[in-house]
XYZ file of C-alpha atoms in Angstrom:
558
model
C 0.000 0.000 0.000
C 1.461 3.369 -1.001
C 1.986 5.968 1.697
C -0.716 8.295 0.398
C -3.217 5.424 0.327
C -2.119 4.374 3.813
C -2.717 7.864 5.211
C -6.156 8.126 3.585
C -7.275 4.590 4.472
C -6.572 5.152 8.170
C -8.210 8.583 8.218
C -4.981 10.331 9.171
C -5.512 12.988 6.490
C -8.269 14.141 4.154
C -8.146 14.127 0.362
C -7.894 17.921 0.404
C -4.889 17.750 2.723
C -3.279 15.132 0.509
C -3.799 17.279 -2.579
C -2.225 20.271 -0.811
C 0.748 18.172 0.318
C 1.242 16.718 -3.177
C 1.283 20.260 -4.609
C 3.838 21.276 -1.965
C 5.863 18.147 -2.718
C 5.958 19.026 -6.403
C 7.283 22.511 -5.570
C 9.923 21.470 -3.012
C 10.853 17.961 -4.125
C 10.627 16.589 -0.562
C 9.048 13.308 0.413
C 5.276 13.227 0.869
C 5.401 12.239 4.544
C 7.843 15.050 5.315
C 5.665 17.571 3.489
C 2.638 16.445 5.512
C 4.553 16.775 8.791
C 5.955 20.188 7.889
C 2.473 21.457 6.953
C 1.124 20.251 10.305
C -1.259 17.751 8.712
C 0.465 14.717 10.216
C 2.424 14.117 13.409
C 5.984 12.782 13.301
C 4.941 9.627 15.155
C 2.120 8.957 12.673
C 4.469 9.404 9.724
C 7.041 7.102 11.328
C 4.423 4.413 11.997
C 3.274 4.602 8.378
C 6.842 4.159 7.100
C 7.363 1.219 9.454
C 4.229 -0.516 8.173
C 5.046 0.231 4.531
C 8.551 -1.254 4.756
C 7.804 -3.841 7.456
C 10.520 -2.469 9.731
C 10.555 -2.294 13.553
C 10.691 1.167 15.147
C 13.272 2.044 17.822
C 13.921 5.082 20.001
C 17.608 6.060 19.724
C 17.472 7.866 23.069
C 16.811 4.586 24.887
C 19.813 2.803 23.360
C 23.114 2.017 25.063
C 25.372 1.017 22.168
C 28.804 -0.521 22.717
C 31.762 1.438 21.261
C 32.876 -1.504 19.121
C 29.417 -1.617 17.506
C 29.498 2.129 16.801
C 32.884 1.602 15.132
C 31.413 -0.986 12.748
C 30.680 1.760 10.192
C 33.029 4.619 9.248
C 31.852 8.041 10.510
C 31.647 9.389 6.965
C 29.069 6.680 6.123
C 27.104 7.426 9.294
C 26.927 11.136 8.487
C 26.361 10.699 4.753
C 23.424 8.273 5.043
C 22.167 9.266 8.513
C 22.426 5.685 9.749
C 23.798 4.219 12.992
C 24.950 0.692 13.868
C 23.183 -0.208 17.119
C 23.721 -3.965 17.632
C 25.610 -6.970 16.304
C 24.581 -10.628 16.535
C 27.198 -12.876 14.992
C 27.933 -11.474 11.529
C 24.591 -9.607 11.355
C 24.736 -5.867 12.004
C 21.581 -3.992 12.999
C 21.507 -0.440 11.617
C 19.014 2.317 12.479
C 17.954 4.504 9.531
C 15.532 7.378 9.060
C 15.115 7.058 5.290
C 14.237 3.497 4.170
C 13.489 4.530 0.575
C 17.063 4.355 -0.724
C 17.679 0.650 -1.367
C 21.226 1.360 -2.574
C 22.146 2.308 0.990
C 21.355 -1.215 2.200
C 23.649 -2.704 -0.424
C 26.471 -0.294 0.503
C 26.081 -1.069 4.207
C 26.285 -4.815 3.587
C 29.447 -4.328 1.569
C 31.097 -2.207 4.261
C 29.919 -4.338 7.185
C 31.080 -7.508 5.449
C 27.920 -9.412 6.290
C 24.121 -9.273 6.607
C 22.497 -5.993 7.709
C 19.115 -5.685 9.427
C 17.470 -2.274 9.196
C 15.327 -0.668 11.908
C 13.513 2.644 11.670
C 14.051 5.732 13.849
C 12.726 9.270 13.943
C 14.934 11.544 11.841
C 15.485 14.215 14.495
C 16.102 11.695 17.276
C 18.595 9.843 15.099
C 20.380 13.112 14.328
C 20.673 13.814 18.078
C 22.100 10.342 18.629
C 24.681 10.863 15.885
C 25.762 14.213 17.304
C 26.018 12.728 20.791
C 28.184 9.771 19.737
C 30.091 11.048 16.707
C 30.358 14.740 17.610
C 29.001 18.014 16.216
C 30.274 18.591 12.676
C 31.944 15.205 12.642
C 31.234 14.646 8.949
C 32.736 18.001 8.012
C 35.828 17.447 10.168
C 36.268 13.985 8.709
C 36.272 15.415 5.186
C 38.602 18.277 6.172
C 41.076 15.987 7.907
C 41.134 13.730 4.858
C 42.632 16.616 2.901
C 45.578 17.027 5.283
C 48.549 14.654 5.115
C 49.479 12.883 8.350
C 49.533 15.107 11.399
C 50.409 18.321 9.569
C 48.969 21.329 11.397
C 47.144 24.127 9.616
C 49.524 27.020 9.027
C 48.586 30.419 10.353
C 49.235 31.938 6.928
C 46.505 29.722 5.527
C 43.879 30.867 8.054
C 42.136 33.381 5.801
C 42.126 31.030 2.834
C 40.824 28.092 4.870
C 38.217 30.229 6.616
C 36.548 30.840 3.242
C 36.348 27.153 2.350
C 32.901 25.604 2.291
C 33.912 22.915 4.796
C 35.005 25.444 7.438
C 31.891 27.548 6.836
C 29.711 24.463 7.324
C 31.602 23.427 10.460
C 31.169 26.839 12.117
C 27.492 26.907 11.139
C 27.038 23.418 12.622
C 28.586 24.545 15.912
C 26.366 27.636 16.100
C 23.171 25.781 15.180
C 23.950 23.099 17.772
C 24.508 25.782 20.424
C 21.202 27.455 19.604
C 19.345 24.130 19.514
C 20.708 23.353 22.997
C 19.443 26.765 24.256
C 22.971 28.057 24.896
C 23.298 31.713 25.819
C 27.061 31.790 25.232
C 29.535 29.838 23.108
C 33.148 29.619 24.320
C 35.949 28.629 21.928
C 39.114 28.110 23.992
C 42.549 27.251 22.560
C 44.971 25.214 24.666
C 48.403 23.833 23.868
C 47.220 20.559 22.364
C 43.472 20.939 21.982
C 40.623 23.280 21.140
C 37.706 23.170 23.567
C 34.180 24.358 22.698
C 31.782 24.938 25.578
C 28.157 26.061 25.710
C 26.617 27.974 28.633
C 23.210 26.373 29.143
C 20.938 27.564 31.945
C 23.860 29.520 33.356
C 26.265 26.559 33.547
C 29.107 25.831 31.109
C 29.021 22.396 29.469
C 31.515 20.948 26.995
C 30.212 20.569 23.472
C 30.569 17.116 22.005
C 33.014 17.759 19.151
C 35.444 15.242 17.636
C 39.140 15.476 18.520
C 39.876 16.308 14.871
C 38.678 19.859 15.567
C 42.003 20.548 17.347
C 43.743 20.873 13.972
C 41.390 23.555 12.681
C 41.252 26.049 15.564
C 42.868 28.962 13.667
C 40.580 28.425 10.659
C 37.478 28.350 12.880
C 38.473 31.551 14.667
C 39.297 33.257 11.364
C 35.884 32.263 10.043
C 34.190 33.810 13.089
C 36.248 36.991 12.569
C 35.138 37.204 8.947
C 31.487 36.736 9.979
C 31.883 39.542 12.547
C 33.672 41.851 10.057
C 36.819 41.901 12.209
C 40.482 42.148 11.194
C 41.685 38.565 10.789
C 45.326 39.680 10.579
C 45.180 41.276 14.051
C 46.023 38.616 16.621
C 47.605 40.709 19.388
C 44.708 42.909 20.495
C 41.198 42.187 21.758
C 38.417 42.727 19.215
C 34.635 42.985 19.527
C 32.032 42.557 16.814
C 28.579 41.258 15.930
C 27.261 38.477 13.739
C 23.736 38.257 12.310
C 22.920 34.581 11.979
C 19.782 32.853 10.702
C 19.213 29.338 11.991
C 16.515 26.719 11.526
C 16.077 24.768 14.741
C 14.447 21.305 14.438
C 10.639 21.506 14.681
C 10.705 25.323 14.725
C 10.493 28.167 12.238
C 13.751 29.855 11.145
C 14.917 32.517 13.591
C 17.370 35.387 13.358
C 20.058 35.609 16.013
C 22.414 38.404 16.938
C 25.769 37.094 18.163
C 27.985 39.454 20.150
C 31.586 38.418 19.520
C 34.490 39.002 21.894
C 37.994 37.887 20.890
C 40.980 38.054 23.260
C 44.561 36.839 22.613
C 45.428 33.904 24.894
C 48.670 32.003 25.508
C 48.014 29.398 22.805
C 45.859 31.395 20.390
C 42.799 33.604 20.378
C 39.866 32.825 22.670
C 36.348 33.593 21.428
C 33.111 34.091 23.342
C 29.826 34.597 21.514
C 26.711 35.846 23.329
C 23.581 34.501 21.615
C 20.618 36.895 21.380
C 17.461 36.016 19.475
C 16.118 38.908 17.389
C 12.748 37.233 16.950
C 12.350 35.690 20.408
C 9.017 36.251 22.078
C 9.575 38.372 25.161
C 8.680 36.590 28.383
C 6.141 38.065 30.766
C 6.926 38.773 34.412
C 4.677 35.815 35.336
C 6.710 33.517 33.068
C 9.901 34.771 34.710
C 8.680 33.551 38.088
C 7.902 36.867 39.816
C 5.702 36.111 42.869
C 2.182 37.531 42.875
C 2.824 39.821 45.850
C 5.957 41.365 44.339
C 4.290 41.560 40.907
C 1.358 43.538 42.312
C 3.725 46.028 43.999
C 5.944 46.255 40.902
C 2.888 46.930 38.716
C 2.020 49.842 40.988
C 5.548 51.231 40.697
C 5.857 50.947 36.904
C 2.554 52.778 36.525
C 3.905 55.844 38.371
C 4.344 59.060 36.343
C 7.878 59.776 37.603
C 10.725 58.486 39.739
C 13.562 55.977 39.371
C 13.090 52.200 39.399
C 16.272 50.165 39.695
C 16.819 46.482 38.933
C 19.945 45.093 40.567
C 21.961 41.905 40.446
C 25.178 40.490 39.010
C 25.873 40.037 35.296
C 23.652 37.360 33.810
C 20.948 37.575 36.470
C 18.190 38.504 34.008
C 17.956 42.236 34.729
C 17.483 43.225 31.079
C 14.808 40.571 30.562
C 12.877 41.901 33.566
C 13.123 45.464 32.257
C 11.894 44.457 28.791
C 8.990 42.532 30.329
C 8.149 45.597 32.462
C 8.149 47.912 29.442
C 5.874 45.480 27.628
C 3.321 45.828 30.449
C 3.079 49.614 30.135
C 3.717 50.280 26.435
C 0.762 51.980 24.739
C -0.106 54.636 22.174
C -0.445 57.172 24.996
C 3.115 56.727 26.313
C 6.423 57.492 24.585
C 9.214 55.158 25.734
C 12.853 55.672 24.749
C 15.772 53.430 25.743
C 19.548 53.797 25.613
C 21.146 50.342 25.643
C 24.534 48.693 25.246
C 23.675 46.615 23.303
C 20.037 46.539 22.210
C 19.297 42.908 23.060
C 15.669 42.605 21.964
C 13.445 44.691 19.741
C 10.297 45.828 21.550
C 7.332 46.998 19.473
C 6.284 50.543 20.312
C 9.562 51.400 22.060
C 12.195 53.751 20.596
C 15.570 52.047 21.187
C 19.010 53.656 20.898
C 22.266 51.727 20.605
C 25.243 53.115 22.557
C 28.164 53.992 20.257
C 31.316 54.972 22.158
C 33.223 55.661 18.932
C 31.088 58.740 18.268
C 30.699 59.740 21.908
C 27.185 58.346 22.368
C 27.231 56.865 25.885
C 24.509 56.475 28.515
C 24.859 60.001 29.929
C 24.976 61.858 26.579
C 22.231 59.650 25.155
C 20.007 60.363 28.131
C 20.535 64.119 27.851
C 19.592 63.996 24.168
C 16.478 61.858 24.487
C 15.018 64.112 27.171
C 14.513 66.645 24.353
C 12.355 64.062 22.556
C 9.511 64.465 25.063
C 9.540 60.917 26.495
C 7.266 59.724 29.284
C 9.395 56.694 30.180
C 13.158 56.332 29.817
C 15.277 53.195 30.156
C 19.026 53.514 30.736
C 20.826 50.220 30.198
C 23.064 50.666 33.232
C 24.105 53.361 35.690
C 27.895 53.085 35.639
C 29.081 56.472 36.846
C 28.126 59.639 38.704
C 27.303 61.568 35.527
C 24.787 58.996 34.332
C 23.284 58.659 37.815
C 22.799 62.411 38.260
C 21.341 62.804 34.761
C 18.884 59.971 35.461
C 17.899 61.556 38.781
C 17.325 64.943 37.151
C 15.157 63.231 34.522
C 13.058 61.599 37.240
C 12.678 64.871 39.131
C 11.420 66.631 35.999
C 8.484 64.272 35.477
C 9.923 61.171 33.800
C 9.749 57.540 34.890
C 13.305 56.168 34.627
C 14.260 52.481 34.564
C 17.858 51.366 34.966
C 20.138 48.651 36.369
C 22.911 48.502 38.946
C 25.389 45.819 39.969
C 24.656 45.230 43.669
C 24.097 42.119 45.775
C 20.689 43.095 47.136
C 18.040 45.807 46.903
C 19.083 47.910 49.943
C 22.671 47.965 48.666
C 21.627 50.018 45.614
C 21.385 53.212 47.651
C 24.873 52.622 49.064
C 26.199 52.023 45.550
C 24.834 55.368 44.331
C 26.356 57.101 47.362
C 29.716 55.492 46.531
C 29.480 57.016 43.053
C 29.312 60.456 44.647
C 25.612 61.167 44.204
C 24.160 63.447 46.880
C 22.036 61.484 49.373
C 19.085 63.913 49.211
C 18.879 63.348 45.431
C 18.734 59.572 45.908
C 16.167 59.864 48.677
C 13.880 62.098 46.644
C 14.003 60.209 43.344
C 14.277 56.436 43.892
C 10.834 54.818 44.223
C 11.647 51.116 44.137
C 14.571 48.711 43.903
C 14.163 45.175 42.565
C 16.993 42.683 43.176
C 17.038 39.351 41.384
C 18.921 36.152 40.633
C 18.329 33.292 38.209
C 18.049 29.682 39.370
C 17.586 26.583 37.257
C 14.158 24.975 37.012
C 13.739 21.307 37.816
C 13.333 19.357 34.563
C 9.691 18.386 34.086
C 10.644 15.238 32.175
C 12.589 13.599 35.002
C 11.258 15.318 38.139
C 10.827 13.019 41.108
C 9.586 13.348 44.684
C 12.136 12.984 47.493
C 11.945 13.000 51.274
C 14.930 15.015 52.520
C 16.744 14.403 55.775
C 15.933 17.383 58.054
C 19.544 17.342 59.281
C 20.686 18.223 55.747
C 18.435 21.292 55.479
C 19.378 24.896 56.381
C 18.170 25.862 59.859
C 15.939 28.619 58.511
C 14.275 26.452 55.857
C 10.790 25.144 56.593
C 9.619 22.040 54.759
C 6.166 22.043 53.144
C 3.354 20.233 54.984
C 3.977 17.073 52.970
C 7.585 16.943 54.171
C 8.702 16.235 50.605
C 10.531 18.152 47.861
C 11.270 17.644 44.158
C 14.461 17.180 42.205
C 15.412 16.078 38.683
C 16.880 12.624 38.206
C 18.577 13.591 34.919
C 17.474 12.651 31.413
C 18.248 13.363 27.775
C 15.970 16.420 27.680
C 18.055 18.156 30.375
C 21.445 16.707 29.326
C 21.381 14.638 32.530
C 21.605 17.722 34.731
C 18.144 17.450 36.303
C 17.414 21.052 35.294
C 15.906 22.627 32.203
C 15.224 26.353 31.911
C 15.541 29.065 34.545
C 13.329 31.296 36.637
C 13.887 34.409 38.694
C 14.233 34.850 42.439
C 13.179 38.358 43.491
C 13.446 40.922 46.275
C 11.550 44.218 46.054
C 12.235 47.257 48.229
C 9.630 50.034 48.029
C 11.116 53.260 49.343
C 8.943 54.581 52.187
C 9.229 57.979 53.872
C 11.142 56.417 56.753
C 13.614 54.850 54.318
C 14.035 58.156 52.485
C 15.060 59.737 55.783
C 17.616 56.966 56.427
C 19.041 57.297 52.894
C 19.385 61.053 53.350
C 21.317 60.314 56.552
C 23.687 58.029 54.573
C 22.680 54.946 56.561
C 24.238 51.716 55.143
C 22.349 48.937 53.376
C 21.895 46.628 56.405
C 20.192 49.437 58.336
C 17.837 50.063 55.395
C 17.104 46.342 55.143
C 16.353 46.074 58.864
C 13.964 49.034 58.729
C 12.224 47.718 55.587
C 11.701 44.292 57.195
C 10.333 45.928 60.330
C 7.834 47.792 58.136
C 6.893 44.545 56.378
C 8.221 46.117 53.212
C 10.934 43.608 52.240
C 10.851 39.872 51.470
C 14.422 38.797 50.770
C 15.851 36.855 47.848
C 16.317 33.883 50.168
C 12.667 34.015 51.241
C 11.498 33.876 47.627
C 14.033 31.162 46.801
C 12.824 28.969 49.687
C 9.234 29.461 48.564
C 10.119 28.267 45.062
C 11.827 25.201 46.552
C 8.678 24.365 48.537
C 6.613 24.845 45.348
C 8.786 22.273 43.564
C 10.159 24.708 40.972
C 13.833 24.442 41.932
C 16.149 22.878 44.514
C 17.788 24.107 47.687
C 21.229 23.644 46.128
C 20.315 26.020 43.313
C 18.935 28.687 45.624
C 21.870 28.555 48.030
C 24.379 28.728 45.168
C 22.672 31.807 43.702
C 21.733 33.627 46.898
C 24.075 34.056 49.840
C 22.317 33.204 53.083
């Protein structure tokens, strides 16, 4: 029974859907089942089951397999990558091979010739098989295999050949493979680190660095890879002694998702054994998260909503680098943006494009920094202003003057907690009466990893192992992730915020004007019932089963 007949006979699709898919197939040349899946008319599992019945092949899940190394070595990597097939078992002379495309009969003949004996085929989902290949043969393994074949023996790539090699199709494909893999794994940063005898690639996923699975052959092509990244970022590839910064616009198609545009911020620094590269991954088309999605508690959200609706004043978001301050600010702007309000931002860099918001990119080369940008945009009659970061006294005083003249000003500071923001501004040299009269609220935050939903399990902790100030929920049980493929065996997938909001009362304004330190402000705010700490919110999220104690204690000092 042909596939189209199979789909119709089992009521999986209608004749109209089949006609539409056939028309699409004629235009793109892809297989009918793939066209149906891409158009959303058929699920991947339904298409796989139809293929299995058509070719009388068993279906396996590559993720559940534990394949011995000697079995994986039964086929050369170039064959595995070329035909998207994986040897998964051997019984006597018979080799079992998982494939995603059973239509090409010539592949079976080639596999039998290479394996030197009978070959049994089993069917696997195309995307799952691709993940298995990357996990066991490395990212870009096919490209590296082809590149290494062109080099005699152990000859290293010469530095003088970097520019020439960087333009070769194989190097371009390898770099693209690395970037697509990083994006598919939800990495926020890509680190390329040269050492004396190896090149290490690491991805920062959910705030933690993890080594990328790349073949050892990549060690021979480090200079070519770095030169390729320089070319993509429009940097000087001949300059290897000074740090360089640039940007790359990159379009990637992630499996089971529409193509997205990404902005990669590139930083290159000369190291002992070559140039180190770090790329920050920013999605231009990412949907901005709401404050609810970020994990802001209802009580803090209600108070924050009141603050961001004020007509003037300064609202500060504090925390270390990478704690999600910018994401919180964007989500806050999204809650108040309207036709009746003009919002202008000065950012370094502009990380996300927000509809209805006028965004300015800092450009130090022409003298456009936070302070000068802020002075200029005040002449554009804004209602709300966002300053990417208050770094110095000039920016702080300009922001305060803007707030005192009827503007609502958002900005960020690097401090450990909310009460410490006032002390930080005092350290910059800002007059205490200006801080006291302008700052309306200070939001401190951290990011902690979420427990993976796929492998979450209930545990009963030993009370002796818990912090003294932590109170177990009524059930006496907590959650943690056991580790699975979806979370790369970490037990965590995704992140959420832990928050602390300080609303500046009249009593606190008096203390700030008297230059009282952060701990005194915190004590007064707690006495007023005006401050729930980061640790309090973190503990609450542990009791709710969203994260673990280890995560909270590593992100928030007790």
